[in-house]
Amino acid sequence: MHSDSIATNSSNIIPMASSNAKDFAKKKRVNRSAKLKQCKLDARREQWLSKVNKCSSEKEDSNGVRVLGPLSKAGNVQGRAMEKLEIRPRGEEENHGLHIHHYSDSESPSNSPMSHNGSILGGNDSGTTFTGSSRSSVSSSRSSSSSRSGGSCSGSMSEEDEEGDDECLDDWETVADALAATEEKHKPDDHSLDTDTASESKDVAHGDSHPDDATGAAPDDDLKAKPENGISLDRSTVKCRAWRPDDVFRPQSLPNLSKQYSFPMNPERYFGCGGSVWGCKNVRPAPTSCPICYEDLDYTDSSFIPCSCGFKLCLFCHKRILEEDGRCPGCRQQYKNESGKVETLLDGNSLAFRLARSCSMVTRS
Amino acid sequence: MATMNSESSNNSNTAQTRVPVSSKQPLQTAKSVDTQSVLKRLQSELMALMMSGEEGISAFPEEDNIFCWKGTITGSKDTVFEGTEYKLSLTFPADYPFKPPKVKFETGCFHPNVDVYGNICLDILQDKWSSAYDTRTILLSIQSLLGEPNISSPLNNQAAALWANQEEYRKMVEKLYKPAS
């Protein structure tokens, strides 16, 4: 879908993109180390942020296109790497910039956050409106090149996502802003396409890149909450099957889309890989309270069936019984695999999720 | 009430005087963390038992102690115990339901598995206890035990020996039966 439309105006983009491949690799490496640092030294986030801001303003300056940022030239390594990176899209943008910008904004859901990003970044950097549009052209040109070489829609989608994220890591906080502010609806579409069409290895790599991004994200001073939301949204859609509706760690900014994904999946019914344990649950009438202590069963308790006879009880009573004779109250048989039962059940659950996901990918592609 | 019962059942006076002492004692010491959960369990059982309206069995706590219940069972139809009613005492331990309650006949019961003190030999009240049992199932089990005794391990050898002759057994039951007033 991208390749067709972009091919009309991107004839000179592709060589540029490929000629800068080494720079990208270098840039990536720099980014990776920066990301690692980020993970370890989360306390220095603010410092890093200001550094990035300096860099962005500096590269504008050195290109001579537009100097709007009040910050001086920092001239460090990172800035130079970014400068090299930015030359290509900027030069390209002078030719096609307006057209591509407009195009990507309207066409691709994954590109539009970038262009939105531009406006927000401009606001943060006291008016560097230019970087935003250049970023969008970066991603659009990248997508066009990859789709050209790959020749498949899935390749273009995943690669674009991956690299676009990687590339904009330095401005990730703005990406997060944009995601949180405007793209909550676009994102799921993007990822559903992604997971449907992308191959497994790409998806793994994709999933790997996101937590890095998330930890590397430096929220703005004034928009601290929003970037976090955007990040968690992003992560959750990548690993969307992992969230259950009542998951404790499930971000509260995920009202609908996670449910949309998890409910149709219904791993208990269609992917009862947990074995008879999950099958039993649907057959037996589920008691609402523990038959031992008469306390109400919560979600964990009601999905907890420690014995093959199907007798349910709450985790507290189960633990208590294990401390004594360790026999199931329902059938008087000794509990098998006593201690690790809860963990294996939960693992089985997530396994079911994972399998469900890979199954869908296999069938689609 | 309790004193009247003990007077009426003349064959187990010593046991009757011991029961209240031994039942009050664990209550005083049962200040563990899960006393609340035991209370909840017993209250829920009481509610369920009263709502179920089960034929032939009933139970209710003593006035000030929910750990001590008084229960009644009636002899099932077509058994030698038909038409008789028996009072029982149920004493719940502090770690109920993980440990079984102590159940005794307060009314004298001529039965192979009940001794002269009212003690009951029933596996589910000992090693076959399950925390899934409750007062209702205990009383129902005892009720069915009346009609289907386990002759092989008797507490009352005379009753076990007589069980084969049901007519004689019925006469013996009627003779020894002293209903609680």
PDB file of C-alpha atoms in Angstrom, chain A residues 291-296 311 313 316-318 320-321 324-325 328-330 332, chain B residues 34 37 40-41 44-45 48 95 97-99 124 128-134:
ATOM      1  CA  PRO A 291     -16.472 -24.141  49.988  1.00  0.00           C
ATOM      2  CA  ILE A 292     -13.974 -24.282  52.818  1.00  0.00           C
ATOM      3  CA  CYS A 293     -13.958 -20.799  54.254  1.00  0.00           C
ATOM      4  CA  TYR A 294     -17.039 -19.399  52.474  1.00  0.00           C
ATOM      5  CA  GLU A 295     -15.119 -16.344  51.416  1.00  0.00           C
ATOM      6  CA  ASP A 296     -15.800 -15.025  47.935  1.00  0.00           C
ATOM      7  CA  PHE A 311     -12.690 -29.217  43.267  1.00  0.00           C
ATOM      8  CA  LEU A 313     -11.128 -23.661  46.715  1.00  0.00           C
ATOM      9  CA  PHE A 316      -5.563 -19.514  51.257  1.00  0.00           C
ATOM     10  CA  CYS A 317      -7.400 -22.702  52.089  1.00  0.00           C
ATOM     11  CA  HIS A 318      -5.319 -24.596  49.575  1.00  0.00           C
ATOM     12  CA  ARG A 320      -3.540 -24.306  54.594  1.00  0.00           C
ATOM     13  CA  ILE A 321      -4.321 -27.809  53.425  1.00  0.00           C
ATOM     14  CA  GLU A 324      -1.365 -30.182  56.810  1.00  0.00           C
ATOM     15  CA  ASP A 325      -2.227 -33.405  55.056  1.00  0.00           C
ATOM     16  CA  CYS A 328      -7.919 -32.427  48.128  1.00  0.00           C
ATOM     17  CA  PRO A 329     -11.127 -31.901  50.110  1.00  0.00           C
ATOM     18  CA  GLY A 330     -13.153 -32.952  47.117  1.00  0.00           C
ATOM     19  CA  ARG A 332      -9.239 -36.894  49.349  1.00  0.00           C
TER      20      ARG A 332
ATOM     21  CA  ASP B  34      -8.319 -17.401  61.712  1.00  0.00           C
ATOM     22  CA  SER B  37     -12.748 -17.194  59.276  1.00  0.00           C
ATOM     23  CA  LYS B  40     -17.693 -16.910  59.155  1.00  0.00           C
ATOM     24  CA  ARG B  41     -17.687 -20.520  58.143  1.00  0.00           C
ATOM     25  CA  SER B  44     -22.564 -19.577  56.845  1.00  0.00           C
ATOM     26  CA  GLU B  45     -23.145 -23.217  57.685  1.00  0.00           C
ATOM     27  CA  ALA B  48     -27.278 -22.870  54.843  1.00  0.00           C
ATOM     28  CA  ASP B  95      -8.953 -24.908  63.206  1.00  0.00           C
ATOM     29  CA  PRO B  97     -12.929 -27.012  59.023  1.00  0.00           C
ATOM     30  CA  PHE B  98      -9.435 -28.316  58.583  1.00  0.00           C
ATOM     31  CA  LYS B  99     -10.012 -30.510  61.594  1.00  0.00           C
ATOM     32  CA  ILE B 124     -15.390 -39.078  58.197  1.00  0.00           C
ATOM     33  CA  LYS B 128     -11.522 -39.543  56.403  1.00  0.00           C
ATOM     34  CA  TRP B 129     -12.470 -36.031  57.369  1.00  0.00           C
ATOM     35  CA  SER B 130     -12.484 -33.481  54.589  1.00  0.00           C
ATOM     36  CA  SER B 131     -12.809 -29.772  54.991  1.00  0.00           C
ATOM     37  CA  ALA B 132     -15.479 -29.938  52.335  1.00  0.00           C
ATOM     38  CA  TYR B 133     -17.791 -31.589  54.839  1.00  0.00           C
ATOM     39  CA  ASP B 134     -20.013 -29.453  56.972  1.00  0.00           C
TER      40      ASP B 134
END
